[in-house]
Coordinates of C-alpha atoms in Angstrom, one line a residue:
M1 CA 25.0 66.5 110.7
A2 CA 27.1 68.3 112.8
E3 CA 30.3 70.0 111.9
S4 CA 32.1 69.4 115.1
T5 CA 31.9 67.3 118.0
S6 CA 32.5 68.0 121.6
P7 CA 36.0 66.6 123.3
L8 CA 35.4 62.9 124.8
K9 CA 36.1 62.7 128.5
V10 CA 37.9 59.9 130.5
T11 CA 37.0 59.4 134.1
Q12 CA 39.2 56.8 136.1
E13 CA 38.1 55.0 139.2
E14 CA 39.5 52.2 141.2
P15 CA 43.0 51.4 140.2
L16 CA 43.4 48.3 138.5
N17 CA 45.9 46.7 136.1
K18 CA 46.7 48.9 133.3
S19 CA 46.7 46.1 130.8
Q20 CA 43.0 45.9 131.1
S21 CA 42.2 49.6 131.0
A22 CA 39.0 50.0 128.6
S23 CA 37.9 52.7 126.5
L24 CA 33.9 52.4 126.3
W25 CA 33.3 54.7 123.6
G26 CA 29.1 55.0 123.3
R27 CA 26.7 54.4 125.9
T28 CA 26.1 50.4 125.4
G29 CA 23.7 49.9 128.6
G30 CA 26.6 48.6 130.5
A31 CA 29.4 45.8 129.5
R32 CA 28.7 42.4 128.9
E33 CA 29.1 40.3 132.2
R34 CA 31.7 38.1 132.1
S35 CA 32.1 34.7 134.2
K36 CA 32.4 34.5 137.9
A37 CA 35.7 32.6 137.4
D38 CA 37.4 35.3 135.4
A39 CA 35.9 38.1 137.4
D40 CA 38.0 36.8 140.7
A41 CA 40.8 36.3 138.3
T42 CA 41.3 39.9 137.8
T43 CA 39.3 41.7 140.3
Q44 CA 42.1 42.6 142.5
E45 CA 44.0 44.2 140.0
S46 CA 41.6 45.6 137.4
E47 CA 41.4 49.4 136.7
D48 CA 38.5 51.0 134.6
S49 CA 38.7 53.8 132.2
V50 CA 35.4 55.2 130.9
L51 CA 34.8 57.1 127.7
C52 CA 31.3 58.1 127.6
P53 CA 30.3 61.1 125.4
G54 CA 26.7 59.7 125.2
D55 CA 24.3 57.8 122.6
V56 CA 23.5 60.7 119.8
S57 CA 23.5 60.5 116.0
T58 CA 26.3 61.9 114.1
S59 CA 24.1 64.6 113.3
A60 CA 24.4 65.9 116.5
L61 CA 26.8 67.0 119.2
L62 CA 28.2 64.5 121.6
D63 CA 27.1 64.7 125.4
N64 CA 29.5 65.0 127.9
D65 CA 28.0 63.0 130.7
V66 CA 29.8 59.9 131.9
R67 CA 28.7 56.7 132.7
S68 CA 31.2 54.0 134.1
P69 CA 30.3 50.4 133.4
P70 CA 30.7 47.6 135.9
S71 CA 34.4 47.2 137.5
N72 CA 34.5 43.7 136.3
S73 CA 33.9 44.4 132.5
D74 CA 36.4 43.3 129.9
V75 CA 34.3 44.3 126.9
F76 CA 35.8 47.3 125.2
V77 CA 33.4 48.9 123.0
L78 CA 34.8 51.1 119.9
S79 CA 31.7 52.8 118.2
S80 CA 30.4 55.9 116.5
P81 CA 27.8 57.7 118.4
S82 CA 25.3 56.3 115.5
A83 CA 26.3 53.0 116.2
S84 CA 22.7 52.6 117.7
K85 CA 21.3 54.1 114.7
G86 CA 23.2 51.8 111.8
G87 CA 26.4 53.2 112.6
A88 CA 29.9 51.7 112.8
S89 CA 30.6 49.7 115.8
A90 CA 33.5 47.4 117.2
T91 CA 34.2 45.6 120.3
L92 CA 37.1 44.5 121.8
R93 CA 37.1 41.5 124.4
E94 CA 39.7 40.4 126.4
T95 CA 40.1 36.6 127.1
N96 CA 41.2 34.8 130.2
T97 CA 44.4 34.4 128.6
R98 CA 44.8 38.6 128.0
E99 CA 44.5 38.2 124.6
Y100 CA 42.0 40.4 122.3
I101 CA 38.8 39.8 120.4
L102 CA 37.8 42.2 117.9
S103 CA 34.1 41.8 116.3
A104 CA 32.5 44.5 113.9
D105 CA 28.8 45.2 114.2
D106 CA 28.5 47.2 111.1
S107 CA 29.7 47.0 107.5
L108 CA 32.2 49.9 107.7
I109 CA 35.0 48.6 109.4
K110 CA 34.7 45.3 107.7
D111 CA 34.9 47.2 104.3
I112 CA 38.1 49.3 105.3
L113 CA 39.7 46.0 106.2
S114 CA 38.7 44.4 103.1
R115 CA 40.0 47.2 100.8
N116 CA 43.0 47.5 102.7
V117 CA 44.0 44.0 102.1
G118 CA 45.5 45.2 98.7
R119 CA 44.1 42.0 96.4
Q120 CA 44.6 42.9 93.1
D121 CA 41.9 41.5 91.2
E122 CA 39.4 43.6 94.1
A123 CA 41.2 46.9 93.6
Q124 CA 40.8 46.5 89.9
D125 CA 37.2 46.0 90.5
H126 CA 36.7 48.9 92.7
K127 CA 38.3 51.2 90.0
E128 CA 35.8 50.7 87.5
K129 CA 33.2 51.7 90.1
V130 CA 34.1 55.1 91.2
P131 CA 31.0 57.2 91.4
F132 CA 32.8 60.4 90.3
R133 CA 35.4 60.8 87.9
D134 CA 37.8 64.0 88.1
L135 CA 37.1 66.5 85.5
I136 CA 40.1 68.9 85.2
F137 CA 39.3 72.5 84.3
T138 CA 42.1 74.5 83.2
R139 CA 42.4 78.0 81.4
Q140 CA 42.0 77.6 77.8
F141 CA 40.1 79.3 74.9
T142 CA 37.5 78.2 72.2
A143 CA 39.4 77.5 68.9
F144 CA 37.8 80.2 66.6
D145 CA 38.4 83.0 69.6
R146 CA 40.6 85.7 68.7
Q147 CA 42.3 85.4 72.3
N148 CA 43.4 81.9 71.1
P149 CA 47.3 82.0 70.2
A150 CA 46.9 78.7 68.0
S151 CA 43.8 79.9 66.3
A152 CA 45.9 83.4 65.2
S153 CA 48.5 81.4 63.9
S154 CA 46.5 78.6 62.2
P155 CA 47.1 78.0 58.5
F156 CA 43.4 77.6 58.0
H157 CA 42.7 81.1 59.6
G158 CA 41.8 82.5 56.3
F159 CA 39.4 80.2 55.4
F160 CA 37.5 81.4 58.5
T161 CA 37.9 84.9 57.6
M162 CA 36.4 83.4 53.9
F163 CA 33.2 82.1 55.5
W164 CA 32.2 85.3 57.2
L165 CA 32.8 87.2 53.9
G166 CA 30.7 85.1 52.1
I167 CA 27.9 85.1 54.7
F168 CA 28.0 88.7 54.5
L169 CA 27.7 89.0 50.7
F170 CA 25.0 86.5 51.0
L171 CA 23.1 88.7 53.1
V172 CA 23.8 91.7 51.0
K173 CA 21.9 89.7 47.9
L174 CA 19.2 88.8 50.3
A175 CA 18.6 92.3 51.4
A176 CA 18.6 93.7 47.8
D177 CA 15.9 90.7 46.9
N178 CA 13.7 91.9 49.9
W179 CA 14.1 95.4 49.0
R180 CA 13.0 95.0 45.7
A181 CA 10.3 92.7 46.3
Y182 CA 8.7 94.0 49.7
G183 CA 10.3 97.6 50.3
N184 CA 12.8 96.6 53.2
I185 CA 15.7 94.4 53.6
L186 CA 14.2 91.7 56.2
G187 CA 11.4 90.8 53.9
P188 CA 7.8 90.2 55.3
S189 CA 9.3 89.1 58.8
E190 CA 6.6 86.6 59.7
L191 CA 8.8 84.7 62.0
L192 CA 9.7 88.0 64.2
Q193 CA 6.2 88.4 64.5
L194 CA 5.6 84.9 65.6
M195 CA 8.3 85.2 68.0
F196 CA 7.9 88.7 69.6
D197 CA 3.8 89.0 69.0
R198 CA 2.7 86.8 72.1
E199 CA 3.5 86.8 75.9
V200 CA 7.1 87.5 75.7
F201 CA 6.8 89.3 79.3
V202 CA 5.2 86.2 80.7
M203 CA 8.2 84.0 79.2
G204 CA 10.6 86.3 80.8
V205 CA 8.9 86.0 84.4
T206 CA 8.9 82.1 83.7
D207 CA 12.6 82.1 83.1
I208 CA 13.3 84.0 86.4
V209 CA 11.3 81.7 88.2
L210 CA 12.9 78.6 86.4
C211 CA 16.2 79.9 87.6
S212 CA 15.6 81.1 91.1
S213 CA 13.7 77.7 91.9
T214 CA 17.0 75.9 91.7
V215 CA 17.8 77.0 95.0
F216 CA 15.9 74.1 96.4
C217 CA 18.9 71.9 95.7
L218 CA 21.0 74.2 98.3
V219 CA 18.1 73.8 101.1
L220 CA 18.3 70.2 100.6
Q221 CA 21.9 69.9 100.8
K222 CA 21.8 72.0 104.1
A223 CA 19.2 69.6 105.5
V224 CA 21.8 66.4 104.8
L225 CA 24.4 68.3 106.3
T226 CA 22.7 69.2 109.5
G227 CA 21.4 65.2 110.0
Y228 CA 17.6 65.7 109.2
L229 CA 18.0 64.0 106.0
S230 CA 20.6 61.1 105.0
W231 CA 21.6 61.5 101.3
N232 CA 21.9 57.6 100.7
N233 CA 18.4 56.9 102.5
S234 CA 15.9 59.7 101.2
G235 CA 18.0 62.6 100.1
W236 CA 18.7 61.3 96.6
I237 CA 14.9 60.3 96.2
I238 CA 13.7 63.6 97.2
Q239 CA 16.2 65.3 94.6
N240 CA 15.0 63.1 91.9
V241 CA 11.3 63.6 92.6
W242 CA 12.3 67.5 92.6
Q243 CA 13.9 67.2 89.2
T244 CA 10.8 65.0 87.7
S245 CA 8.4 67.9 89.1
Y246 CA 10.7 70.7 88.0
I247 CA 10.8 69.6 84.4
G248 CA 7.3 68.5 84.4
A249 CA 6.1 71.8 85.5
F250 CA 7.9 74.1 83.2
F251 CA 7.4 71.8 80.2
G252 CA 3.7 71.7 81.2
W253 CA 3.5 75.4 81.4
T254 CA 4.6 75.9 77.8
V255 CA 2.0 73.4 76.8
Y256 CA -0.7 75.3 78.9
R257 CA 0.2 78.7 77.6
R258 CA -0.1 77.6 74.0
W259 CA 3.1 79.1 73.1
P260 CA 4.8 79.3 69.9
W261 CA 7.9 77.1 69.1
S262 CA 10.6 79.9 69.7
H263 CA 8.9 80.5 73.5
S264 CA 8.7 76.7 74.1
F265 CA 12.1 75.9 72.8
F266 CA 13.7 78.5 74.7
I267 CA 12.2 77.5 77.9
L268 CA 12.5 73.6 77.4
I269 CA 16.6 74.5 76.6
H270 CA 17.1 76.4 79.7
C271 CA 15.1 74.2 81.9
L272 CA 17.3 71.3 80.5
V273 CA 20.4 73.2 81.5
M274 CA 19.1 74.1 84.8
L275 CA 18.1 70.5 85.4
M276 CA 21.5 69.1 84.7
K277 CA 23.3 71.9 87.0
Q278 CA 20.8 70.8 89.7
H279 CA 21.5 67.2 89.2
S280 CA 25.5 67.7 89.3
Y281 CA 25.1 70.2 92.3
A282 CA 23.0 67.8 94.1
F283 CA 24.4 64.7 93.8
Y284 CA 28.0 65.4 94.1
N285 CA 27.7 67.3 97.3
G286 CA 25.1 64.3 98.5
H287 CA 28.5 62.2 97.4
L288 CA 30.6 64.2 99.5
S289 CA 28.2 64.7 102.6
E290 CA 28.4 60.7 102.9
L291 CA 32.1 61.1 102.8
Y292 CA 32.1 63.6 105.4
K293 CA 30.0 61.6 107.5
R294 CA 32.1 58.6 107.1
K295 CA 35.3 60.8 108.0
Q296 CA 33.5 62.0 111.6
V297 CA 32.5 58.4 112.4
L298 CA 36.2 57.2 111.6
E299 CA 37.5 60.1 113.6
Q300 CA 35.7 58.9 116.7
I301 CA 36.5 55.4 116.1
L302 CA 40.3 56.4 116.0
K303 CA 39.8 58.3 118.9
G304 CA 38.7 55.0 121.0
L305 CA 41.7 53.0 119.2
E306 CA 44.3 55.6 120.3
D307 CA 43.1 55.4 123.7
L308 CA 43.1 51.7 123.9
H309 CA 46.3 51.7 122.2
Q310 CA 48.0 53.3 124.8
S311 CA 46.6 51.0 127.5
L312 CA 47.6 47.5 125.8
P313 CA 51.0 45.8 126.7
K314 CA 53.6 46.3 124.5
S315 CA 56.5 44.1 124.4
D316 CA 59.8 45.6 122.6
E317 CA 59.6 43.5 119.8
A318 CA 55.9 44.0 119.5
T319 CA 56.5 47.7 119.6
S320 CA 59.2 47.9 116.8
S321 CA 57.3 45.6 114.2
T322 CA 54.3 47.8 115.1
A323 CA 56.1 51.0 114.3
L324 CA 57.5 49.5 111.4
A325 CA 54.4 48.6 109.4
S326 CA 53.0 51.7 110.4
S327 CA 55.6 53.7 109.1
H328 CA 55.7 51.7 106.0
L329 CA 52.1 52.1 105.3
R330 CA 51.9 55.9 105.6
E331 CA 55.3 56.3 103.6
T332 CA 53.6 54.3 100.8
Q333 CA 50.3 56.0 101.1
A334 CA 51.4 59.5 101.3
D335 CA 52.0 59.6 97.7
E336 CA 48.8 58.2 96.7
L337 CA 46.3 60.5 98.5
H338 CA 46.2 63.0 95.3
L339 CA 44.2 60.5 93.5
R340 CA 40.9 61.0 95.8
S341 CA 39.9 57.3 95.0
R342 CA 40.1 54.7 97.7
A343 CA 39.6 52.4 95.1
V344 CA 42.9 53.3 93.5
L345 CA 44.3 53.7 97.0
A346 CA 43.7 49.9 97.5
Q347 CA 44.9 48.9 94.1
N348 CA 48.0 50.9 95.1
I349 CA 49.0 50.1 98.6
Q350 CA 52.6 48.3 98.4
E351 CA 53.1 46.6 101.6
P352 CA 55.6 44.2 102.4
D353 CA 54.8 40.4 102.9
N354 CA 54.6 40.8 106.8
S355 CA 52.4 43.8 106.7
R356 CA 50.0 42.5 104.1
S357 CA 49.8 39.6 106.1
G358 CA 49.2 41.4 109.2
V359 CA 46.4 43.1 107.5
A360 CA 44.6 40.1 105.9
N361 CA 45.2 38.6 109.4
L362 CA 43.3 41.6 111.2
E363 CA 40.6 41.2 108.5
A364 CA 40.2 37.4 109.0
A365 CA 40.2 37.7 112.8
V366 CA 37.2 40.1 112.8
K367 CA 35.4 38.1 110.8
S368 CA 35.8 34.7 112.8
G369 CA 36.1 36.4 116.2
T370 CA 39.8 35.0 116.8
A371 CA 42.1 36.5 119.3
L372 CA 44.5 39.6 118.0
Q373 CA 47.9 40.6 118.8
P374 CA 48.6 44.1 120.2
E375 CA 50.3 44.7 116.8
N376 CA 46.7 44.2 115.0
I377 CA 45.5 47.2 116.9
S378 CA 48.0 49.1 115.6
H379 CA 47.3 48.0 112.0
L380 CA 43.7 48.7 112.4
R381 CA 44.8 52.3 113.7
T382 CA 46.8 52.9 110.6
I383 CA 44.4 51.7 108.2
I384 CA 41.6 53.8 109.6
E385 CA 44.3 57.0 109.6
S386 CA 45.0 56.2 106.0
E387 CA 41.4 56.0 105.3
I388 CA 40.6 59.4 107.0
D389 CA 43.3 61.1 104.9
V390 CA 42.0 59.8 101.6
I391 CA 38.3 60.9 102.5
Q392 CA 40.0 64.5 103.7
D393 CA 41.7 64.8 100.2
E394 CA 38.5 63.8 98.4
L395 CA 36.8 66.1 100.3
K396 CA 39.2 68.8 99.4
A397 CA 39.6 67.8 95.6
K398 CA 41.4 69.8 93.9
C399 CA 40.1 73.1 95.9
T400 CA 43.0 75.5 96.9
D401 CA 40.4 77.8 98.6
I402 CA 39.6 76.4 102.1
S403 CA 36.2 78.5 102.0
K404 CA 35.2 76.4 99.0
Q405 CA 36.0 73.0 100.4
Y406 CA 32.8 70.8 101.7
P407 CA 30.7 72.0 103.6
S408 CA 31.9 75.4 103.5
N409 CA 30.9 75.5 99.8
L410 CA 27.4 75.0 100.9
T411 CA 26.3 78.7 100.7
L412 CA 23.8 80.8 98.7
R413 CA 27.1 83.1 97.3
N414 CA 28.7 79.8 96.3
F415 CA 25.5 78.4 94.6
A416 CA 24.6 82.0 93.1
Q417 CA 27.8 81.9 91.4
Y418 CA 27.8 78.3 90.2
I419 CA 24.5 78.8 88.2
P420 CA 25.5 81.5 85.6
F421 CA 28.7 79.6 84.8
P422 CA 28.9 77.9 81.3
T423 CA 29.1 74.5 82.7
V424 CA 26.7 71.9 83.7
V425 CA 29.2 69.9 85.6
Y426 CA 29.9 71.0 89.6
E427 CA 33.2 71.4 91.1
L428 CA 34.0 72.9 94.3
E429 CA 36.6 75.3 92.4
Y430 CA 36.8 76.5 88.8
P431 CA 39.7 78.3 87.2
R432 CA 39.0 82.0 87.2
Q433 CA 40.3 84.9 85.4
E434 CA 41.4 88.5 87.2
R435 CA 39.1 91.2 85.3
I436 CA 36.5 91.2 82.7
N437 CA 37.5 92.7 79.0
W438 CA 34.9 94.8 78.3
Y439 CA 35.7 95.1 74.9
Y440 CA 35.5 91.4 74.7
V441 CA 32.0 91.5 76.2
A442 CA 30.8 94.1 73.3
E443 CA 32.6 91.9 70.5
K444 CA 30.6 88.5 71.9
G445 CA 27.5 90.5 72.3
A446 CA 27.5 92.0 69.0
A447 CA 28.3 88.8 67.3
T448 CA 25.4 87.3 69.0
F449 CA 23.1 89.6 68.0
G450 CA 24.5 89.7 64.4
V451 CA 24.4 85.8 63.9
M452 CA 21.0 85.7 65.2
V453 CA 19.7 88.2 62.6
V454 CA 21.5 86.1 60.0
M455 CA 19.8 82.9 61.0
N456 CA 16.6 84.7 60.9
V457 CA 17.0 86.2 57.3
I458 CA 17.9 82.8 56.0
S459 CA 14.9 80.8 57.8
Q460 CA 12.6 83.5 56.5
A461 CA 13.7 83.3 53.0
Y462 CA 14.7 79.7 52.5
I463 CA 13.3 77.4 55.2
Y464 CA 9.8 79.4 56.3
P465 CA 8.2 79.1 52.7
I466 CA 8.8 75.4 52.7
V467 CA 7.2 74.9 56.3
V468 CA 4.2 76.7 55.2
S469 CA 3.9 74.4 51.8
T470 CA 3.8 71.5 53.8
V471 CA 1.2 72.7 56.3
R472 CA -0.6 73.6 53.2
M473 CA -0.4 69.8 52.1
A474 CA -2.1 68.7 55.3
E475 CA -4.7 71.3 55.4
A476 CA -5.6 70.7 51.7
G477 CA -6.8 66.9 52.8
M478 CA -3.4 65.3 50.8
S479 CA -2.8 61.8 52.3
V480 CA 0.4 60.6 53.8
G481 CA 1.3 58.6 50.8
E482 CA 0.8 61.8 48.3
R483 CA 3.0 64.1 50.6
L484 CA 5.5 61.4 50.9
Q485 CA 6.0 61.9 47.2
E486 CA 7.3 65.3 47.9
L487 CA 9.6 64.6 50.5
P488 CA 12.6 64.3 48.2
W489 CA 12.0 67.7 46.7
V490 CA 11.5 68.9 50.4
I491 CA 14.9 67.5 51.6
V492 CA 16.6 68.7 48.6
D493 CA 15.2 72.4 49.0
L494 CA 16.1 72.2 53.1
L495 CA 19.5 70.8 52.5
L496 CA 21.8 73.9 52.3
P497 CA 19.7 76.2 54.3
L498 CA 19.6 73.7 57.3
M499 CA 22.9 73.2 57.0
I500 CA 23.9 76.7 57.3
E501 CA 21.5 77.2 60.3
H502 CA 22.9 74.1 62.0
L503 CA 26.4 75.7 61.8
L504 CA 25.5 79.0 62.7
A505 CA 23.3 77.5 65.6
W506 CA 26.6 75.9 67.0
Y507 CA 28.5 79.2 66.6
V508 CA 26.0 81.4 68.3
V509 CA 25.6 79.2 71.2
W510 CA 29.1 77.8 71.8
D511 CA 31.1 80.2 70.8
C512 CA 29.4 83.5 71.2
V513 CA 27.1 83.1 73.9
L514 CA 29.0 80.9 76.4
N515 CA 32.2 82.6 76.0
L516 CA 30.0 85.9 76.6
L517 CA 28.7 84.1 79.9
A518 CA 32.4 83.0 80.7
E519 CA 33.7 86.4 80.5
L520 CA 31.3 88.0 82.6
T521 CA 31.5 85.4 85.5
Y522 CA 35.4 85.3 85.3
F523 CA 35.2 81.7 84.1
A524 CA 38.5 80.7 82.7
D525 CA 38.1 77.5 81.1
R526 CA 36.6 78.3 77.8
G527 CA 37.1 74.6 76.5
F528 CA 33.5 74.6 74.9
Y529 CA 34.1 72.3 72.1
S530 CA 37.2 70.8 70.4
S531 CA 37.9 70.3 66.7
W532 CA 34.8 68.5 65.8
W533 CA 34.8 69.2 62.2
N534 CA 37.9 66.8 61.8
S535 CA 35.8 63.9 63.7
T536 CA 36.1 60.6 62.0
S537 CA 33.4 58.8 63.8
F538 CA 30.0 59.6 65.4
D539 CA 31.3 59.1 69.0
Q540 CA 34.3 61.7 68.6
Y541 CA 31.6 64.3 67.3
A542 CA 29.4 63.6 70.4
R543 CA 32.3 64.2 72.6
D544 CA 33.7 67.2 70.8
W545 CA 30.9 69.6 69.6
N546 CA 29.2 70.0 73.1
R547 CA 31.9 69.4 76.0
P548 CA 29.9 70.7 78.6
V549 CA 27.0 68.4 78.2
H550 CA 29.4 65.5 77.1
N551 CA 31.1 66.2 80.7
F552 CA 28.0 66.1 82.1
L553 CA 27.1 62.9 80.6
L554 CA 30.3 61.2 81.5
R555 CA 30.4 61.7 85.1
H556 CA 26.5 61.5 86.0
V557 CA 25.4 59.2 83.5
Y558 CA 28.3 56.7 82.0
H559 CA 30.1 56.7 85.1
S560 CA 27.7 56.6 87.4
S561 CA 25.6 54.0 85.9
I562 CA 28.8 51.8 86.0
A563 CA 29.1 52.4 89.7
A564 CA 25.4 52.6 90.9
F565 CA 24.0 49.9 88.6
H566 CA 27.1 47.7 88.0
L567 CA 26.8 48.1 84.3
S568 CA 29.6 47.0 81.5
K569 CA 31.0 49.7 79.4
P570 CA 29.1 48.8 76.4
A571 CA 25.6 48.8 78.5
A572 CA 26.8 52.2 80.2
M573 CA 27.5 53.5 76.6
L574 CA 24.0 52.4 75.4
A575 CA 22.4 53.7 78.4
T576 CA 24.1 57.3 77.7
F577 CA 22.9 57.2 74.0
F578 CA 19.6 56.2 74.9
L579 CA 18.8 58.9 77.4
S580 CA 20.4 61.8 74.9
A581 CA 18.0 60.5 72.4
L582 CA 15.1 60.7 74.5
V583 CA 16.1 64.4 75.1
H584 CA 16.7 65.3 71.9
E585 CA 13.2 64.0 70.9
L586 CA 11.7 65.8 73.5
V587 CA 13.2 68.8 71.6
M588 CA 11.7 67.6 68.3
W589 CA 8.1 67.6 70.0
C590 CA 8.8 71.2 71.3
L591 CA 9.6 72.1 67.6
F592 CA 7.0 70.4 65.9
R593 CA 4.2 69.2 68.2
K594 CA 4.7 65.6 67.0
V595 CA 6.1 62.3 68.5
R596 CA 7.7 60.4 65.6
G597 CA 10.6 59.2 66.8
Y598 CA 12.9 59.9 63.9
L599 CA 15.5 61.6 65.5
M600 CA 15.7 59.1 68.6
G601 CA 16.0 56.1 66.0
M602 CA 18.7 58.0 63.7
Q603 CA 20.6 58.8 66.9
M604 CA 20.6 54.9 68.3
L605 CA 21.8 54.1 64.5
Q606 CA 25.0 55.8 65.2
L607 CA 26.0 52.7 67.5
P608 CA 26.7 50.4 64.7
L609 CA 28.5 53.2 62.6
V610 CA 30.5 53.8 65.9
G611 CA 31.5 50.0 65.9
L612 CA 32.5 50.3 62.2
A613 CA 34.6 53.2 62.8
K614 CA 36.8 51.3 65.6
T615 CA 37.5 48.6 63.2
K616 CA 41.1 48.2 61.9
W617 CA 39.9 48.9 58.6
M618 CA 38.2 52.0 59.2
R619 CA 41.0 53.3 61.7
Q620 CA 43.3 53.3 58.5
R621 CA 41.0 55.5 56.7
K622 CA 40.5 58.9 58.1
V623 CA 39.5 60.6 55.5
L624 CA 36.7 58.1 54.5
G625 CA 35.7 58.3 58.1
N626 CA 35.5 62.3 57.9
V627 CA 33.3 62.0 54.6
I628 CA 31.0 59.6 56.3
F629 CA 30.6 62.1 58.9
W630 CA 30.2 65.2 56.9
F631 CA 27.9 63.4 55.0
G632 CA 25.7 62.8 58.0
I633 CA 26.0 66.2 59.5
I634 CA 24.7 67.7 55.9
T635 CA 22.1 65.5 55.1
G636 CA 20.8 64.7 58.6
P637 CA 18.8 67.7 59.5
S638 CA 17.2 68.1 56.0
C639 CA 16.2 64.6 56.3
L640 CA 14.7 64.8 59.9
C641 CA 13.0 67.9 59.3
S642 CA 11.3 67.0 56.3
L643 CA 9.9 63.6 57.7
Y644 CA 8.5 65.7 60.7
L645 CA 6.9 68.2 58.3
I646 CA 5.5 65.7 55.9
T647 CA 4.2 62.9 58.3

């Protein structure tokens, strides 16, 4: 798609009546011939004005040659250069009574007219089908970050200190026991040997390839921008094929190399993160590319309408009426551009009765082929101008730097900055901080390393022996029934260790690693989680414990399924839960090399609990809801791991 077009040229030939001057925009192969009687009535005082940039697609520059139609033409074609390839076009034909009939050959103009009639029911329907909802990124800190003023002044700040002091004393006890039993503070260290004994270098190279291959998305968007591909036709298909091949290739590579669970888990998690990043980048920019192409087409049609409008006869009454309607539309729509949603614009346009009926009459006239008045052309011009303004506002989004607005954002530099950002949702611009606090980087780096050591020590002392015992049960030939008799004891033994590991794993990723990445990339929005520990339902927990992934699912699964597949809200929520459950089950296969469906089943069973939590009876019992939530968080990991180990 070309980023600019060459100017349209006008040539005038034999002087004819100005009321019949026409704009022929786009090479149509000659205007339609009218009847001989009409020709005789107007030949003596007709004047042709030919606007002929050439017949090329919207992805190419316009030609500058001029071709004149027959001088007896009364057909005025207002079209984009892509009309012959499915672009928008409109034809304005003068009758023998000097009235004008506008017919739209493409859905673009009809769609614009329909959405600007202002019917409330249609506007509300479109409001539910906006493909990309806005996400607001602001400067903020995580709840446990020492830079967060609210955390430092919290009345529960002492409990945070007490927790880490308790963890430290617990480690001292473990170190003393290991020293007495094995002669070192870390114990036998089977887990460390398992994680670092095999192909660490190969895993690192694989991760580099995994990250660098994401540049395919940028190449694809460049191809869409230059017009080699259309996003709505083939671009999104190519992107989905690439994403499927991407995760399949790297997941298959881990299986082929027979890596231990630690290597496979790391590559799979990083692959899923890069997959979400690619999907968000590609589909958001693909959406913007269609808006950008639409804007170019509308600008070209508007140019033709403006030339035609200047040539039409205008009475004083019609001129003043048109100016009033145009002024009112512009005034009411100016305050709505920040919404960046054509659907919301359609809902909020408040026209007076005469202006509303004028737009409705224009729509009806286009559909039925009845005659138009000159002020109807002014209505059409105003509507297209407003549509262009709204599209421009959506292309700009909340971006304050023009170099980051579409399509200027499609650069390798912009893409390379986005990939390490601690977010999986692409936006044109994010809040940034001015400098890096290297003391903070050192603090978070040390915290990451320290918490991982704690997790390893706990796993080695309390989890690994139980895992080994369950494996020996299977190797000894015990039947599933005999092993299930040991299930309650395995659940109890894993209850507290897995709860602590769950909390520490969440903390090291969402508070340590993501804050570390944010500091190194100047990323100022640190809202990686909310106060999920106060959740009274599992849907609240799903929203708060992992905000980056929640934002991705909200925009690219929930809202997109409503817009693209016209799903209801409950159906979209079910689809979102099901996709999340499938991905979690894939992670469990990576850890246990088993497909059992336990995690997917338990996650889907959260839906009835979500419905229960929304009842009036439960909404009045917040403490009970929080108790149910914490009971599931504490017992869930132990029950799941025990089932996967035993069966």
